[in-house]
Short mmCIF file of C-alpha atoms and ligand atoms in Angstrom, two decimals:
data_model
loop_
_atom_site.label_atom_id
_atom_site.label_comp_id
_atom_site.label_asym_id
_atom_site.label_seq_id
_atom_site.Cartn_x
_atom_site.Cartn_y
_atom_site.Cartn_z
CA UNK A 1163 15.34 -39.72 75.55
CA UNK A 1164 17.10 -41.17 72.78
CA UNK A 1165 16.15 -40.54 69.40
CA UNK A 1166 17.20 -43.26 66.94
CA UNK A 1167 18.01 -43.10 63.22
CA UNK A 1168 18.50 -45.63 60.67
CA UNK A 1169 20.01 -43.36 57.64
CA UNK A 1170 19.98 -44.64 54.34
CA UNK A 1171 22.65 -43.36 52.14
CA UNK A 1172 26.21 -42.15 53.21
CA UNK A 1173 27.20 -39.85 50.60
CA UNK A 1174 27.89 -36.24 50.78
CA UNK A 1175 24.60 -35.78 52.82
CA UNK A 1176 25.14 -39.10 55.37
CA UNK A 1177 28.53 -38.63 56.07
CA UNK A 1178 27.78 -34.48 56.55
CA UNK A 1179 25.39 -35.97 59.11
CA UNK A 1180 27.29 -38.27 60.61
CA UNK A 1181 30.25 -35.62 61.14
CA UNK A 1182 27.49 -32.95 62.48
CA UNK A 1183 26.78 -35.91 65.03
CA UNK A 1184 29.70 -36.60 66.26
CA UNK A 1185 30.82 -32.80 66.66
CA UNK A 1186 27.66 -31.13 68.24
CA UNK A 1187 25.99 -34.36 69.38
CA UNK A 1188 26.51 -33.55 73.13
CA UNK A 1189 25.38 -29.66 72.42
CA UNK A 1190 22.45 -30.80 71.03
CA UNK A 1191 21.52 -32.86 74.29
CA UNK A 1192 21.77 -29.82 75.88
CA UNK A 1193 19.76 -27.52 73.44
CA UNK A 1194 16.88 -29.85 72.71
CA UNK A 1195 16.87 -32.40 74.90
CA UNK A 1196 17.31 -35.16 73.23
CA UNK A 1197 20.45 -37.38 72.39
CA UNK A 1198 20.88 -38.47 69.00
CA UNK A 1199 21.96 -41.42 67.55
CA UNK A 1200 22.65 -43.29 64.13
CA UNK A 1201 21.63 -46.84 64.96
CA UNK A 1202 22.07 -48.02 61.06
CA UNK A 1203 23.10 -46.94 58.21
CA UNK A 1204 22.90 -48.23 54.48
CA UNK A 1205 24.66 -47.81 51.61
CA UNK A 1206 25.25 -49.43 48.10
CA UNK A 1207 27.10 -52.22 49.46
CA UNK A 1208 26.75 -52.81 53.01
CA UNK A 1209 25.19 -51.57 56.24
CA UNK A 1210 26.45 -51.03 59.69
CA UNK A 1211 23.80 -51.85 62.80
CA UNK A 1212 24.03 -51.30 66.19
CA UNK A 1213 20.58 -50.79 68.02
CA UNK A 1214 22.65 -48.88 71.04
CA UNK A 1215 24.46 -46.41 68.85
CA UNK A 1216 26.64 -46.61 65.71
CA UNK A 1217 30.59 -45.12 66.84
CA UNK A 1218 30.89 -42.06 64.19
CA UNK A 1219 34.32 -41.96 63.74
CA UNK A 1220 34.42 -45.58 63.41
CA UNK A 1221 32.04 -45.76 60.94
CA UNK A 1222 33.51 -42.72 59.00
CA UNK A 1223 36.99 -44.29 58.66
CA UNK A 1224 35.24 -47.75 57.47
CA UNK A 1225 33.63 -46.29 54.53
CA UNK A 1226 36.65 -43.95 53.55
CA UNK A 1227 38.86 -47.22 54.16
CA UNK A 1228 36.84 -49.85 52.89
CA UNK A 1229 34.43 -47.83 50.19
CA UNK A 1230 31.40 -49.06 52.54
CA UNK A 1231 30.02 -48.59 55.71
CA UNK A 1232 29.98 -52.53 55.91
CA UNK A 1233 33.18 -52.29 56.69
CA UNK A 1234 32.23 -51.01 60.21
CA UNK A 1235 33.26 -54.62 61.75
CA UNK A 1236 31.66 -57.91 62.61
CA UNK A 1237 28.02 -57.05 63.53
CA UNK A 1238 27.37 -55.08 60.69
CA UNK A 1239 25.07 -56.28 57.59
CA UNK A 1240 21.74 -56.82 56.65
CA UNK A 1241 20.81 -54.69 53.61
CA UNK A 1242 16.90 -56.01 53.45
CA UNK A 1243 14.95 -52.62 53.83
CA UNK A 1244 12.43 -54.49 56.79
CA UNK A 1245 15.48 -56.24 58.53
CA UNK A 1246 17.38 -53.50 58.56
CA UNK A 1247 14.96 -50.83 59.85
CA UNK A 1248 13.67 -53.55 62.48
CA UNK A 1249 17.64 -54.64 63.66
CA UNK A 1250 18.21 -50.81 63.87
CA UNK A 1251 15.05 -49.51 66.88
CA UNK A 1252 14.97 -46.06 65.31
CA UNK A 1253 11.98 -43.79 65.65
CA UNK A 1254 13.11 -42.42 62.64
CA UNK A 1255 14.47 -42.64 59.12
CA UNK A 1256 16.38 -40.34 57.02
CA UNK A 1257 16.81 -40.98 53.33
CA UNK A 1258 19.85 -39.81 51.88
CA UNK A 1259 20.73 -42.48 49.23
CA UNK A 1260 20.88 -41.72 44.74
CA UNK A 1261 17.55 -41.26 43.58
CA UNK A 1262 15.89 -41.01 40.28
CA UNK A 1263 12.68 -39.67 38.43
CA UNK A 1264 11.78 -42.82 36.77
CA UNK A 1265 10.59 -44.85 39.55
CA UNK A 1266 12.29 -43.09 43.01
CA UNK A 1267 14.33 -45.89 43.97
CA UNK A 1268 15.81 -46.80 46.20
CA UNK A 1269 14.27 -44.33 48.48
CA UNK A 1270 10.60 -45.01 47.66
CA UNK A 1271 11.07 -48.59 48.86
CA UNK A 1272 12.89 -47.51 52.10
CA UNK A 1273 10.31 -44.75 53.30
CA UNK A 1274 7.33 -47.25 52.39
CA UNK A 1275 9.11 -49.31 54.74
CA UNK A 1276 9.45 -47.04 57.54
CA UNK A 1277 6.08 -46.11 57.86
CA UNK A 1278 4.30 -49.19 57.93
CA UNK A 1279 6.84 -49.75 60.76
CA UNK A 1280 5.48 -46.33 61.94
CA UNK A 1281 8.75 -44.58 61.72
CA UNK A 1282 8.73 -40.88 60.65
CA UNK A 1283 10.80 -40.16 57.73
CA UNK A 1284 13.11 -36.85 56.64
CA UNK A 1285 13.89 -37.10 53.44
CA UNK A 1286 16.90 -35.54 51.41
CA UNK A 1287 16.36 -37.16 48.20
CA UNK A 1288 13.69 -36.55 45.80
CA UNK A 1289 12.35 -39.30 43.93
CA UNK A 1290 9.44 -40.57 46.39
CA UNK A 1291 8.28 -36.83 47.05
CA UNK A 1292 8.20 -35.95 43.30
CA UNK A 1293 6.94 -39.26 41.97
CA UNK A 1294 4.70 -40.65 44.30
CA UNK A 1295 3.50 -37.64 46.75
CA UNK A 1296 -0.40 -38.67 47.05
CA UNK A 1297 0.15 -42.18 47.67
CA UNK A 1298 2.95 -41.84 50.11
CA UNK A 1299 1.11 -39.58 52.66
CA UNK A 1300 -1.83 -41.47 52.35
CA UNK A 1301 0.89 -44.23 53.72
CA UNK A 1302 1.87 -41.86 56.28
CA UNK A 1303 -1.23 -40.35 57.44
CA UNK A 1304 -2.98 -44.15 58.07
CA UNK A 1305 -0.13 -44.79 60.21
CA UNK A 1306 0.43 -41.36 61.74
CA UNK A 1307 4.34 -41.40 60.67
CA UNK A 1308 5.24 -37.34 60.44
CA UNK A 1309 7.59 -36.95 57.09
CA UNK A 1310 9.39 -33.40 56.27
CA UNK A 1311 11.50 -32.94 53.92
CA UNK A 1312 13.15 -29.22 53.85
CA UNK A 1313 16.48 -30.57 52.47
CA UNK A 1314 14.73 -31.47 49.14
CA UNK A 1315 13.71 -28.11 48.33
CA UNK A 1316 17.23 -26.37 48.12
CA UNK A 1317 17.90 -26.77 51.54
CA UNK A 1318 18.94 -24.89 53.58
CA UNK A 1319 16.92 -22.42 52.06
CA UNK A 1320 13.68 -22.00 54.46
CA UNK A 1321 11.04 -21.81 51.80
CA UNK A 1322 9.13 -24.43 53.57
CA UNK A 1323 9.49 -22.90 56.92
CA UNK A 1324 8.63 -19.48 55.68
CA UNK A 1325 4.94 -20.51 54.08
CA UNK A 1326 4.01 -22.82 56.75
CA UNK A 1327 5.11 -20.64 59.83
CA UNK A 1328 5.81 -16.83 58.80
CA UNK A 1329 3.56 -16.93 55.95
CA UNK A 1330 0.51 -18.46 58.14
CA UNK A 1331 -3.33 -17.09 57.62
CA UNK A 1332 -1.93 -15.11 54.37
CA UNK A 1333 -2.96 -15.79 50.67
CA UNK A 1334 0.29 -16.91 48.39
CA UNK A 1335 -0.31 -16.09 44.73
CA UNK A 1336 3.27 -17.51 43.78
CA UNK A 1337 6.94 -18.13 44.57
CA UNK A 1338 9.56 -17.93 42.09
CA UNK A 1339 13.09 -19.36 43.08
CA UNK A 1340 16.60 -19.79 41.95
CA UNK A 1341 16.68 -23.52 43.19
CA UNK A 1342 19.15 -25.28 41.61
CA UNK A 1343 22.91 -24.65 42.17
CA UNK A 1344 24.27 -26.00 39.35
CA UNK A 1345 22.80 -24.65 36.29
CA UNK A 1346 23.13 -20.85 38.64
CA UNK A 1347 26.72 -21.20 38.67
CA UNK A 1348 27.21 -22.42 35.31
CA UNK A 1349 25.12 -19.24 34.09
CA UNK A 1350 27.02 -17.17 36.81
CA UNK A 1351 29.80 -18.40 34.96
CA UNK A 1352 28.92 -17.61 30.86
CA UNK A 1353 28.14 -14.17 32.25
CA UNK A 1354 31.29 -13.87 33.19
CA UNK A 1355 32.32 -14.57 29.72
CA UNK A 1356 32.93 -18.45 29.83
CA UNK A 1357 31.59 -20.68 27.32
CA UNK A 1358 28.72 -23.31 28.14
CA UNK A 1359 31.56 -26.37 28.28
CA UNK A 1360 33.87 -24.65 30.42
CA UNK A 1361 31.16 -23.13 32.78
CA UNK A 1362 30.25 -26.83 32.93
CA UNK A 1363 33.78 -28.22 33.80
CA UNK A 1364 33.99 -25.33 36.09
CA UNK A 1365 31.36 -26.34 38.66
CA UNK A 1366 32.32 -29.85 38.26
CA UNK A 1367 36.13 -28.90 39.74
CA UNK A 1368 33.89 -27.23 42.60
CA UNK A 1369 32.53 -30.34 43.35
CA UNK A 1370 29.01 -28.76 42.84
CA UNK A 1371 28.32 -30.54 39.26
CA UNK A 1372 27.86 -34.15 38.87
CA UNK A 1373 29.93 -36.32 36.41
CA UNK A 1374 26.36 -35.95 34.67
CA UNK A 1375 24.99 -32.85 35.01
CA UNK A 1376 21.71 -33.94 33.06
CA UNK A 1377 19.24 -33.65 35.62
CA UNK A 1378 20.46 -30.08 36.42
CA UNK A 1379 21.29 -28.32 33.41
CA UNK A 1380 17.75 -30.14 31.99
CA UNK A 1381 15.90 -28.64 34.58
CA UNK A 1382 15.13 -31.71 36.31
CA UNK A 1383 16.00 -31.02 39.70
CA UNK A 1384 14.85 -27.71 39.76
CA UNK A 1385 11.17 -29.11 38.38
CA UNK A 1386 11.26 -31.76 41.16
CA UNK A 1387 11.24 -28.67 43.53
CA UNK A 1388 9.16 -27.14 42.04
CA UNK A 1389 6.63 -30.01 42.27
CA UNK A 1390 7.42 -30.20 45.59
CA UNK A 1391 6.82 -26.91 47.05
CA UNK A 1392 3.48 -26.56 44.78
CA UNK A 1393 2.24 -29.92 47.01
CA UNK A 1394 2.93 -28.60 50.58
CA UNK A 1395 2.36 -25.15 50.09
CA UNK A 1396 -0.71 -25.08 47.48
CA UNK A 1397 -1.62 -28.72 48.37
CA UNK A 1398 -1.75 -30.42 44.91
CA UNK A 1399 -0.43 -33.73 43.91
CA UNK A 1400 1.67 -32.71 40.94
CA UNK A 1401 4.84 -34.80 39.77
CA UNK A 1402 7.74 -33.73 38.33
CA UNK A 1403 6.40 -34.71 35.07
CA UNK A 1404 3.53 -32.20 35.04
CA UNK A 1405 6.26 -28.77 35.51
CA UNK A 1406 6.58 -27.25 32.32
CA UNK A 1407 10.99 -28.03 32.14
CA UNK A 1408 13.41 -25.83 29.95
CA UNK A 1409 16.78 -26.51 31.18
CA UNK A 1410 19.60 -23.83 30.14
CA UNK A 1411 21.44 -25.67 27.61
CA UNK A 1412 20.56 -23.41 24.91
CA UNK A 1413 21.48 -20.15 26.75
CA UNK A 1414 24.32 -18.60 24.69
CA UNK A 1415 27.20 -16.37 25.90
CA UNK A 1416 25.61 -14.08 22.80
CA UNK A 1417 21.96 -14.23 25.03
CA UNK A 1418 23.88 -13.56 28.13
CA UNK A 1419 25.72 -10.51 26.73
CA UNK A 1420 22.82 -9.01 25.59
CA UNK A 1421 21.28 -9.45 28.20
CA UNK A 1422 23.95 -7.59 29.99
CA UNK A 1423 23.81 -4.85 27.73
CA UNK A 1424 20.26 -4.20 28.87
CA UNK A 1425 21.15 -4.17 32.50
CA UNK A 1426 19.62 -7.61 32.69
CA UNK A 1427 20.89 -11.09 33.22
CA UNK A 1428 19.67 -15.10 32.50
CA UNK A 1429 18.86 -16.83 35.47
CA UNK A 1430 16.78 -20.23 35.93
CA UNK A 1431 14.02 -19.75 37.43
CA UNK A 1432 11.20 -22.21 39.10
CA UNK A 1433 7.72 -20.84 39.86
CA UNK A 1434 5.15 -22.14 41.14
CA UNK A 1435 1.48 -20.03 40.42
CA UNK A 1436 -1.76 -20.03 41.53
CA UNK A 1437 -4.51 -18.89 39.30
CA UNK A 1438 -8.20 -19.12 40.16
CA UNK A 1439 -8.44 -22.41 39.00
CA UNK A 1440 -5.24 -23.85 39.12
CA UNK A 1441 -1.77 -24.21 40.00
CA UNK A 1442 0.95 -24.05 37.51
CA UNK A 1443 4.44 -25.03 37.62
CA UNK A 1444 7.36 -24.31 35.30
CA UNK A 1445 10.84 -23.94 34.96
CA UNK A 1446 13.26 -22.01 32.63
CA UNK A 1447 15.95 -19.04 31.59
CA UNK A 1448 14.45 -15.51 32.10
CA UNK A 1449 15.68 -12.72 31.92
CA UNK A 1450 15.69 -10.69 35.17
CA UNK A 1451 17.14 -7.47 36.28
CA UNK A 1452 20.39 -7.40 37.91
CA UNK A 1453 18.83 -5.69 40.51
CA UNK A 1454 15.66 -7.82 41.67
CA UNK A 1455 16.03 -10.25 44.41
CA UNK A 1456 16.47 -13.14 41.80
CA UNK A 1457 18.57 -11.43 39.15
CA UNK A 1458 21.54 -9.96 41.61
CA UNK A 1459 22.53 -13.57 43.35
CA UNK A 1460 25.70 -14.84 42.08
CA UNK A 1461 26.58 -18.54 41.62
CA UNK A 1462 26.99 -19.02 44.76
CA UNK A 1463 24.26 -18.28 46.34
CA UNK A 1464 20.30 -19.52 46.21
CA UNK A 1465 16.64 -17.78 47.06
CA UNK A 1466 12.98 -17.42 46.71
CA UNK A 1467 10.65 -15.10 46.68
CA UNK A 1468 6.64 -15.56 47.63
CA UNK A 1469 4.11 -12.93 46.02
CA UNK A 1470 1.96 -12.97 49.52
CA UNK A 1471 -1.46 -11.01 49.80
CA UNK A 1472 -2.15 -8.62 51.70
CA UNK A 1473 1.50 -8.18 52.17
CA UNK A 1474 3.46 -8.02 48.77
CA UNK A 1475 6.83 -10.15 48.09
CA UNK A 1476 9.07 -11.91 50.90
CA UNK A 1477 12.34 -13.08 49.53
CA UNK A 1478 14.93 -15.44 51.93
CA UNK A 1479 18.04 -15.84 49.95
CA UNK A 1480 21.31 -18.06 51.32
CA UNK A 1481 25.11 -16.96 50.95
CA UNK A 1482 27.07 -20.32 50.96
CA UNK A 1483 30.18 -17.95 51.66
CA UNK A 1484 32.43 -21.40 50.18
CA UNK A 1485 30.84 -24.48 52.41
CA UNK A 1486 30.37 -27.25 50.69
CA UNK A 1487 26.59 -28.74 49.96
CA UNK A 1488 26.73 -31.79 51.66
CA UNK A 1489 27.16 -29.75 55.03
CA UNK A 1490 24.46 -27.73 54.31
CA UNK A 1491 22.16 -30.54 53.17
CA UNK A 1492 23.05 -32.12 55.96
CA UNK A 1493 22.28 -29.41 58.52
CA UNK A 1494 18.80 -28.88 57.04
CA UNK A 1495 18.22 -32.94 57.27
CA UNK A 1496 19.09 -32.09 61.04
CA UNK A 1497 16.69 -29.43 61.47
CA UNK A 1498 13.97 -31.58 60.45
CA UNK A 1499 15.30 -34.81 62.87
CA UNK A 1500 15.57 -31.94 66.06
CA UNK A 1501 12.18 -30.31 65.01
CA UNK A 1502 10.59 -34.26 65.21
CA UNK A 1503 12.94 -34.95 68.30
CA UNK A 1504 11.87 -31.47 70.29
CA UNK A 1505 8.06 -32.40 69.93
CA UNK A 1506 8.29 -35.78 70.91
CA UNK A 1507 10.81 -35.00 74.09
CA UNK A 1508 9.97 -32.12 77.05
CA UNK A 1509 9.79 -29.41 75.19
CA UNK A 1510 6.94 -27.56 73.62
CA UNK A 1511 5.76 -29.07 70.10
CA UNK A 1512 5.61 -25.91 68.07
N1 NAP I 2875 24.29 -32.52 48.20
C1 NAP I 2875 23.46 -32.04 48.06
O1 NAP I 2875 23.88 -30.69 48.42
C2 NAP I 2875 21.78 -32.32 47.99
C3 NAP I 2875 21.06 -31.31 48.48
C4 NAP I 2875 19.38 -31.34 48.55
C5 NAP I 2875 19.45 -32.96 48.21
N2 NAP I 2875 20.07 -33.92 48.09
C6 NAP I 2875 19.61 -35.19 47.52
O2 NAP I 2875 20.49 -35.88 48.56
C7 NAP I 2875 20.50 -37.48 48.16
C8 NAP I 2875 22.21 -37.69 48.92
O3 NAP I 2875 23.18 -36.99 48.29
P1 NAP I 2875 24.32 -37.35 48.23
O4 NAP I 2875 25.07 -35.63 47.78
O5 NAP I 2875 25.00 -37.77 49.86
O6 NAP I 2875 24.59 -37.95 47.10
P2 NAP I 2875 26.07 -39.39 46.84
O7 NAP I 2875 27.35 -38.70 47.43
O8 NAP I 2875 25.75 -39.94 45.84
O9 NAP I 2875 25.50 -40.28 48.03
C9 NAP I 2875 24.61 -41.29 47.76
C10 NAP I 2875 24.74 -42.49 48.46
O10 NAP I 2875 23.29 -43.16 48.45
C11 NAP I 2875 24.11 -44.52 48.51
N3 NAP I 2875 22.97 -45.40 47.92
C12 NAP I 2875 22.71 -45.75 46.15
N4 NAP I 2875 21.85 -47.04 46.61
C13 NAP I 2875 21.80 -46.93 47.34
C14 NAP I 2875 20.72 -48.37 47.86
N5 NAP I 2875 20.32 -49.15 47.21
N6 NAP I 2875 20.53 -48.67 49.60
C15 NAP I 2875 21.50 -47.39 50.05
N7 NAP I 2875 22.05 -46.94 50.10
C16 NAP I 2875 22.32 -46.21 48.10
C17 NAP I 2875 25.56 -44.38 47.83
O11 NAP I 2875 26.05 -45.92 48.31
P3 NAP I 2875 27.53 -45.71 47.65
O12 NAP I 2875 28.30 -45.03 49.10
O13 NAP I 2875 28.00 -47.19 48.14
O14 NAP I 2875 27.99 -45.64 46.10
C18 NAP I 2875 25.86 -43.14 49.01
O15 NAP I 2875 26.37 -42.88 49.49
C19 NAP I 2875 20.69 -37.25 46.30
O16 NAP I 2875 18.96 -37.79 46.26
C20 NAP I 2875 20.29 -36.34 47.00
O17 NAP I 2875 19.72 -35.66 45.31
C21 NAP I 2875 21.53 -33.85 47.96
#
């Protein structure tokens, strides 16, 4: 069985996915019973389409040599979303383009077109989910299209998998997490004596922070993740604008030193809590004991802690060991792709 994928966005995540499929595609076919083919890829300037499956080394070379997947060959083209999806013959869209929290584009348009065509959708970009949750899932239900989005919530932490499989049947009261890598890296650098500006520069040199890290340091990225987790786990319809949000710009080296003198540190914590009548989500810097599950995490790590009745707390953490965001996020995208593909193939669905 073939699983044909249309991929929008060919940056760190998109190229990471192509690299993983090139390196491990055969292995996945044996292990999961499906051959995964990229049949169309678009970026800002063009598209490459071949319903028989794009040649992945050639695609990666075209991007690095010409700056666009449009350089793939004579039969590339078609940036109109509808025609792009039609010609790919894909059963699944992977959305990995640049996003924003004003209108969620261009991902929102790609996702709507895919759902109209009955495709399943795997999202890496957060905009459509953090702004249009209700609309998106109403459309998906109408067309029986399945939508997975593990990569949008601090991938590859298994936050959603824990909530929907390991904690099934329990009463999840709240979750809190370190969900934004850039802010976390900057605070870790500041706790070692660097200034805020030096911390930002260091995170940029490490390839973690963008040239304009506003979405990270002002808490937008963590707030989007909190909204998406709240919606998925507590069945709410929050947008990123419903999340109380405070970023890390106000945190000083003095604050961190004062915390340190008391055996504490400061972390940017995203929190979602269910009250008797409501679900509340927030993002803010918090003093934490250096011994607790989140307080002890250093710059190269992320974590989430669930408070659950009648179990107690359950935590998942990841230390990246130097692996870059593009490839680890692509791995998480692939996890969703394989879940969807496996449930359509000879393997029993989960
Ligand atoms: N990197 C991570 O670790 C990570 C983790 C979780 C989620 N995400 C999310 O995943 C998405 C991709 O991340 P990334 O790191 O791969 O970003 P990136 O390196 O900036 O790549 C973004 C890609 O989107 C393309 N793009 C922009 N507008 C487009 C359009 N209208 N149609 C098609 N493609 C378009 C860009 O094209 P050009 O190449 O032509 O500029 C680029 O290839 C983002 O939304 C990000 O927030 C990333």
